[in-house]
């Protein structure tokens, strides 16, 4: 009985090893990233927004023959300047974004991806007010340096819900912003 269990375990390990050797180009992708939003602008009707700030996060996914897919979490902070006809105010805000990405890591020192963050929450540090929405991102990276990717991203952000204390509702009109982010990442494949 003990010999049968050991033989069965050996066959299972050999089968897994043979199966994994056929997919040797498939890898787990871990990519910590750091960036700076150099231009964030947008509007909500006659109200204008201007902001910039740092962001960091982690992409976790799968890469096979250059094709990448997976999940991304990004956290950022900024000083948001709000301009209306009556006044200009500045608030510190923090954002949490969670979404999916897909892209291609070309063998010629370039990579490109698209991401959709279906969960994007921006919180005003002073008041606790939250805006909720989504983000779309297009990115390109230069991978000519060892272990490092220099990245440029264009992001479209939409906030369509708010929460202030116990009051929740839909924004009308939505807040729409556009961002340009410069960053670096360390794409590791295991």
PDB file of C-alpha atoms in Angstrom:
ATOM      1  CA  UNK A   1       0.000   0.000   0.000  1.00  0.00           C
ATOM      2  CA  UNK A   2       2.826   2.421   0.910  1.00  0.00           C
ATOM      3  CA  UNK A   3       4.665   1.554  -2.337  1.00  0.00           C
ATOM      4  CA  UNK A   4       1.461   2.276  -4.309  1.00  0.00           C
ATOM      5  CA  UNK A   5       1.090   5.739  -2.693  1.00  0.00           C
ATOM      6  CA  UNK A   6       4.757   6.600  -3.383  1.00  0.00           C
ATOM      7  CA  UNK A   7       4.476   5.380  -6.990  1.00  0.00           C
ATOM      8  CA  UNK A   8       1.266   7.388  -7.471  1.00  0.00           C
ATOM      9  CA  UNK A   9       2.981  10.520  -6.076  1.00  0.00           C
ATOM     10  CA  UNK A  10       5.985   9.979  -8.355  1.00  0.00           C
ATOM     11  CA  UNK A  11       3.731   9.639 -11.411  1.00  0.00           C
ATOM     12  CA  UNK A  12       1.845  12.806 -10.418  1.00  0.00           C
ATOM     13  CA  UNK A  13       5.096  14.803 -10.017  1.00  0.00           C
ATOM     14  CA  UNK A  14       6.438  13.485 -13.355  1.00  0.00           C
ATOM     15  CA  UNK A  15       3.167  14.388 -15.087  1.00  0.00           C
ATOM     16  CA  UNK A  16       3.251  17.897 -13.672  1.00  0.00           C
ATOM     17  CA  UNK A  17       6.883  18.340 -14.702  1.00  0.00           C
ATOM     18  CA  UNK A  18       6.138  17.210 -18.259  1.00  0.00           C
ATOM     19  CA  UNK A  19       3.079  19.472 -18.412  1.00  0.00           C
ATOM     20  CA  UNK A  20       4.998  22.480 -17.166  1.00  0.00           C
ATOM     21  CA  UNK A  21       7.852  21.897 -19.593  1.00  0.00           C
ATOM     22  CA  UNK A  22       5.390  22.270 -22.482  1.00  0.00           C
ATOM     23  CA  UNK A  23       4.342  25.719 -21.202  1.00  0.00           C
ATOM     24  CA  UNK A  24       7.821  26.987 -20.336  1.00  0.00           C
ATOM     25  CA  UNK A  25       7.127  30.343 -21.978  1.00  0.00           C
ATOM     26  CA  UNK A  26       4.131  30.989 -19.691  1.00  0.00           C
ATOM     27  CA  UNK A  27       5.039  33.037 -16.630  1.00  0.00           C
ATOM     28  CA  UNK A  28       3.601  34.727 -13.603  1.00  0.00           C
ATOM     29  CA  UNK A  29       3.980  38.508 -14.023  1.00  0.00           C
ATOM     30  CA  UNK A  30       4.672  40.699 -10.977  1.00  0.00           C
ATOM     31  CA  UNK A  31       5.185  44.369 -11.753  1.00  0.00           C
ATOM     32  CA  UNK A  32       5.488  47.036  -9.061  1.00  0.00           C
ATOM     33  CA  UNK A  33       5.128  50.506 -10.563  1.00  0.00           C
ATOM     34  CA  UNK A  34       5.744  54.092  -9.519  1.00  0.00           C
ATOM     35  CA  UNK A  35       4.635  57.188 -11.409  1.00  0.00           C
ATOM     36  CA  UNK A  36       3.939  60.888 -11.311  1.00  0.00           C
ATOM     37  CA  UNK A  37       0.834  62.470 -12.800  1.00  0.00           C
ATOM     38  CA  UNK A  38       2.323  65.483 -14.582  1.00  0.00           C
ATOM     39  CA  UNK A  39      -0.960  66.755 -15.990  1.00  0.00           C
ATOM     40  CA  UNK A  40      -4.407  66.103 -14.587  1.00  0.00           C
ATOM     41  CA  UNK A  41      -7.171  68.378 -15.875  1.00  0.00           C
ATOM     42  CA  UNK A  42     -10.908  68.111 -16.183  1.00  0.00           C
ATOM     43  CA  UNK A  43     -14.291  69.646 -15.652  1.00  0.00           C
ATOM     44  CA  UNK A  44     -17.771  69.227 -14.287  1.00  0.00           C
ATOM     45  CA  UNK A  45     -19.970  71.656 -16.151  1.00  0.00           C
ATOM     46  CA  UNK A  46     -18.521  75.126 -15.401  1.00  0.00           C
ATOM     47  CA  UNK A  47     -16.208  73.818 -12.637  1.00  0.00           C
ATOM     48  CA  UNK A  48     -12.609  73.124 -13.668  1.00  0.00           C
ATOM     49  CA  UNK A  49     -10.115  70.803 -11.986  1.00  0.00           C
ATOM     50  CA  UNK A  50      -6.317  70.802 -12.097  1.00  0.00           C
ATOM     51  CA  UNK A  51      -4.058  68.391 -10.218  1.00  0.00           C
ATOM     52  CA  UNK A  52      -0.830  66.392 -10.204  1.00  0.00           C
ATOM     53  CA  UNK A  53       0.740  63.933  -7.808  1.00  0.00           C
ATOM     54  CA  UNK A  54       2.461  60.627  -7.164  1.00  0.00           C
ATOM     55  CA  UNK A  55       1.073  57.152  -7.671  1.00  0.00           C
ATOM     56  CA  UNK A  56       2.256  53.621  -6.995  1.00  0.00           C
ATOM     57  CA  UNK A  57       0.859  50.161  -7.403  1.00  0.00           C
ATOM     58  CA  UNK A  58       1.255  46.543  -8.460  1.00  0.00           C
ATOM     59  CA  UNK A  59       0.266  44.559 -11.530  1.00  0.00           C
ATOM     60  CA  UNK A  60      -0.168  40.817 -11.063  1.00  0.00           C
ATOM     61  CA  UNK A  61      -0.908  38.631 -14.034  1.00  0.00           C
ATOM     62  CA  UNK A  62       0.156  36.109 -16.583  1.00  0.00           C
ATOM     63  CA  UNK A  63       2.532  36.483 -19.533  1.00  0.00           C
ATOM     64  CA  UNK A  64       2.842  34.048 -22.435  1.00  0.00           C
ATOM     65  CA  UNK A  65       4.766  34.735 -25.658  1.00  0.00           C
ATOM     66  CA  UNK A  66       4.743  38.443 -24.850  1.00  0.00           C
ATOM     67  CA  UNK A  67       0.989  38.685 -24.218  1.00  0.00           C
ATOM     68  CA  UNK A  68       0.204  40.016 -20.725  1.00  0.00           C
ATOM     69  CA  UNK A  69      -3.116  39.943 -18.850  1.00  0.00           C
ATOM     70  CA  UNK A  70      -3.961  40.457 -15.205  1.00  0.00           C
ATOM     71  CA  UNK A  71      -5.040  42.769 -12.411  1.00  0.00           C
ATOM     72  CA  UNK A  72      -3.722  46.181 -11.361  1.00  0.00           C
ATOM     73  CA  UNK A  73      -4.015  48.091  -8.097  1.00  0.00           C
ATOM     74  CA  UNK A  74      -2.948  51.746  -8.090  1.00  0.00           C
ATOM     75  CA  UNK A  75      -2.928  54.200  -5.178  1.00  0.00           C
ATOM     76  CA  UNK A  76      -2.326  57.897  -5.730  1.00  0.00           C
ATOM     77  CA  UNK A  77      -2.427  61.239  -3.969  1.00  0.00           C
ATOM     78  CA  UNK A  78      -2.675  64.773  -5.328  1.00  0.00           C
ATOM     79  CA  UNK A  79      -3.501  68.354  -4.540  1.00  0.00           C
ATOM     80  CA  UNK A  80      -6.743  69.065  -6.393  1.00  0.00           C
ATOM     81  CA  UNK A  81      -7.374  72.664  -7.401  1.00  0.00           C
ATOM     82  CA  UNK A  82     -11.067  73.395  -8.021  1.00  0.00           C
ATOM     83  CA  UNK A  83     -11.954  76.567  -9.949  1.00  0.00           C
ATOM     84  CA  UNK A  84     -15.471  77.996 -10.093  1.00  0.00           C
ATOM     85  CA  UNK A  85     -16.692  81.467 -11.057  1.00  0.00           C
ATOM     86  CA  UNK A  86     -16.877  82.329  -7.347  1.00  0.00           C
ATOM     87  CA  UNK A  87     -13.645  80.873  -5.923  1.00  0.00           C
ATOM     88  CA  UNK A  88     -10.606  78.644  -6.255  1.00  0.00           C
ATOM     89  CA  UNK A  89      -9.994  75.991  -3.582  1.00  0.00           C
ATOM     90  CA  UNK A  90      -7.275  73.411  -3.014  1.00  0.00           C
ATOM     91  CA  UNK A  91      -7.809  70.017  -1.377  1.00  0.00           C
ATOM     92  CA  UNK A  92      -5.576  67.015  -0.740  1.00  0.00           C
ATOM     93  CA  UNK A  93      -7.141  63.894  -2.239  1.00  0.00           C
ATOM     94  CA  UNK A  94      -6.213  60.216  -2.324  1.00  0.00           C
ATOM     95  CA  UNK A  95      -7.362  57.611  -4.833  1.00  0.00           C
ATOM     96  CA  UNK A  96      -7.576  53.822  -4.909  1.00  0.00           C
ATOM     97  CA  UNK A  97      -8.053  52.082  -8.248  1.00  0.00           C
ATOM     98  CA  UNK A  98      -8.509  48.392  -9.015  1.00  0.00           C
ATOM     99  CA  UNK A  99      -8.865  46.972 -12.496  1.00  0.00           C
ATOM    100  CA  UNK A 100      -7.719  44.670 -15.275  1.00  0.00           C
ATOM    101  CA  UNK A 101      -5.068  45.088 -17.960  1.00  0.00           C
ATOM    102  CA  UNK A 102      -3.988  43.422 -21.205  1.00  0.00           C
ATOM    103  CA  UNK A 103      -0.960  44.154 -23.319  1.00  0.00           C
ATOM    104  CA  UNK A 104       2.012  42.962 -25.300  1.00  0.00           C
ATOM    105  CA  UNK A 105       5.684  42.901 -24.299  1.00  0.00           C
ATOM    106  CA  UNK A 106       7.479  43.077 -27.660  1.00  0.00           C
ATOM    107  CA  UNK A 107      10.957  41.608 -28.095  1.00  0.00           C
ATOM    108  CA  UNK A 108      12.159  44.956 -29.548  1.00  0.00           C
ATOM    109  CA  UNK A 109      12.445  46.958 -26.284  1.00  0.00           C
ATOM    110  CA  UNK A 110       8.836  48.156 -26.258  1.00  0.00           C
ATOM    111  CA  UNK A 111       5.660  47.167 -24.488  1.00  0.00           C
ATOM    112  CA  UNK A 112       2.114  48.477 -24.669  1.00  0.00           C
ATOM    113  CA  UNK A 113      -1.031  47.867 -22.631  1.00  0.00           C
ATOM    114  CA  UNK A 114      -4.583  48.984 -22.026  1.00  0.00           C
ATOM    115  CA  UNK A 115      -6.255  48.926 -18.622  1.00  0.00           C
ATOM    116  CA  UNK A 116      -9.752  49.408 -17.303  1.00  0.00           C
ATOM    117  CA  UNK A 117     -10.101  50.262 -13.606  1.00  0.00           C
ATOM    118  CA  UNK A 118     -13.707  49.398 -12.786  1.00  0.00           C
ATOM    119  CA  UNK A 119     -13.253  50.614  -9.199  1.00  0.00           C
ATOM    120  CA  UNK A 120     -11.886  54.128  -8.678  1.00  0.00           C
ATOM    121  CA  UNK A 121     -12.516  55.927  -5.391  1.00  0.00           C
ATOM    122  CA  UNK A 122     -11.260  59.450  -4.693  1.00  0.00           C
ATOM    123  CA  UNK A 123     -11.486  60.724  -1.111  1.00  0.00           C
ATOM    124  CA  UNK A 124     -11.063  64.321  -0.003  1.00  0.00           C
ATOM    125  CA  UNK A 125      -8.762  64.203   3.045  1.00  0.00           C
ATOM    126  CA  UNK A 126     -10.288  67.277   4.727  1.00  0.00           C
ATOM    127  CA  UNK A 127     -14.006  66.491   4.359  1.00  0.00           C
ATOM    128  CA  UNK A 128     -14.131  62.721   3.856  1.00  0.00           C
ATOM    129  CA  UNK A 129     -16.301  63.159   0.734  1.00  0.00           C
ATOM    130  CA  UNK A 130     -15.831  60.316  -1.758  1.00  0.00           C
ATOM    131  CA  UNK A 131     -16.270  60.237  -5.517  1.00  0.00           C
ATOM    132  CA  UNK A 132     -16.594  56.884  -7.287  1.00  0.00           C
ATOM    133  CA  UNK A 133     -16.100  56.021 -10.921  1.00  0.00           C
ATOM    134  CA  UNK A 134     -13.767  54.316 -13.385  1.00  0.00           C
ATOM    135  CA  UNK A 135     -10.537  54.886 -15.317  1.00  0.00           C
ATOM    136  CA  UNK A 136      -9.357  53.881 -18.789  1.00  0.00           C
ATOM    137  CA  UNK A 137      -5.606  53.775 -19.449  1.00  0.00           C
ATOM    138  CA  UNK A 138      -3.322  53.359 -22.461  1.00  0.00           C
ATOM    139  CA  UNK A 139       0.368  52.882 -21.758  1.00  0.00           C
ATOM    140  CA  UNK A 140       3.657  52.326 -23.542  1.00  0.00           C
ATOM    141  CA  UNK A 141       6.966  51.358 -22.014  1.00  0.00           C
ATOM    142  CA  UNK A 142      10.598  51.357 -23.094  1.00  0.00           C
ATOM    143  CA  UNK A 143      12.421  48.270 -21.791  1.00  0.00           C
ATOM    144  CA  UNK A 144      15.984  49.005 -22.969  1.00  0.00           C
ATOM    145  CA  UNK A 145      17.315  49.194 -19.409  1.00  0.00           C
ATOM    146  CA  UNK A 146      17.919  45.999 -17.406  1.00  0.00           C
ATOM    147  CA  UNK A 147      14.925  45.025 -15.232  1.00  0.00           C
ATOM    148  CA  UNK A 148      13.299  48.445 -15.742  1.00  0.00           C
ATOM    149  CA  UNK A 149      10.520  49.835 -17.923  1.00  0.00           C
ATOM    150  CA  UNK A 150      10.178  53.598 -18.488  1.00  0.00           C
ATOM    151  CA  UNK A 151       6.466  54.245 -18.975  1.00  0.00           C
ATOM    152  CA  UNK A 152       4.159  56.884 -20.421  1.00  0.00           C
ATOM    153  CA  UNK A 153       0.416  56.583 -19.736  1.00  0.00           C
ATOM    154  CA  UNK A 154      -2.646  58.459 -20.926  1.00  0.00           C
ATOM    155  CA  UNK A 155      -5.631  58.074 -18.590  1.00  0.00           C
ATOM    156  CA  UNK A 156      -9.282  59.070 -18.867  1.00  0.00           C
ATOM    157  CA  UNK A 157     -11.055  59.267 -15.496  1.00  0.00           C
ATOM    158  CA  UNK A 158     -14.817  59.503 -14.932  1.00  0.00           C
ATOM    159  CA  UNK A 159     -16.525  60.017 -11.577  1.00  0.00           C
ATOM    160  CA  UNK A 160     -20.301  59.548 -11.582  1.00  0.00           C
ATOM    161  CA  UNK A 161     -21.211  58.865  -7.915  1.00  0.00           C
ATOM    162  CA  UNK A 162     -20.557  60.621  -4.600  1.00  0.00           C
ATOM    163  CA  UNK A 163     -20.846  59.898  -0.907  1.00  0.00           C
ATOM    164  CA  UNK A 164     -20.798  62.539   1.850  1.00  0.00           C
ATOM    165  CA  UNK A 165     -21.420  61.049   5.276  1.00  0.00           C
ATOM    166  CA  UNK A 166     -24.630  59.011   4.954  1.00  0.00           C
ATOM    167  CA  UNK A 167     -25.719  60.795   1.755  1.00  0.00           C
ATOM    168  CA  UNK A 168     -25.029  58.973  -1.518  1.00  0.00           C
ATOM    169  CA  UNK A 169     -26.060  59.819  -5.040  1.00  0.00           C
ATOM    170  CA  UNK A 170     -25.182  60.306  -8.675  1.00  0.00           C
ATOM    171  CA  UNK A 171     -23.185  63.277  -9.891  1.00  0.00           C
ATOM    172  CA  UNK A 172     -24.953  65.363 -12.508  1.00  0.00           C
ATOM    173  CA  UNK A 173     -22.985  66.185 -14.581  1.00  0.00           C
ATOM    174  CA  UNK A 174     -20.152  63.655 -14.193  1.00  0.00           C
ATOM    175  CA  UNK A 175     -16.586  64.737 -13.439  1.00  0.00           C
ATOM    176  CA  UNK A 176     -14.382  63.913 -16.438  1.00  0.00           C
ATOM    177  CA  UNK A 177     -10.601  64.313 -16.297  1.00  0.00           C
ATOM    178  CA  UNK A 178      -7.594  63.398 -18.415  1.00  0.00           C
ATOM    179  CA  UNK A 179      -4.142  62.554 -17.075  1.00  0.00           C
ATOM    180  CA  UNK A 180      -0.627  62.102 -18.432  1.00  0.00           C
ATOM    181  CA  UNK A 181       1.581  59.972 -16.173  1.00  0.00           C
ATOM    182  CA  UNK A 182       5.327  59.333 -16.402  1.00  0.00           C
ATOM    183  CA  UNK A 183       6.593  56.334 -14.481  1.00  0.00           C
ATOM    184  CA  UNK A 184       8.861  53.378 -14.016  1.00  0.00           C
ATOM    185  CA  UNK A 185       8.104  49.748 -13.325  1.00  0.00           C
ATOM    186  CA  UNK A 186       9.977  46.536 -12.590  1.00  0.00           C
ATOM    187  CA  UNK A 187       8.322  43.761 -14.629  1.00  0.00           C
ATOM    188  CA  UNK A 188       9.351  40.400 -13.163  1.00  0.00           C
ATOM    189  CA  UNK A 189       8.322  37.097 -14.705  1.00  0.00           C
ATOM    190  CA  UNK A 190       8.563  33.966 -12.605  1.00  0.00           C
TER     191      UNK A 190
END
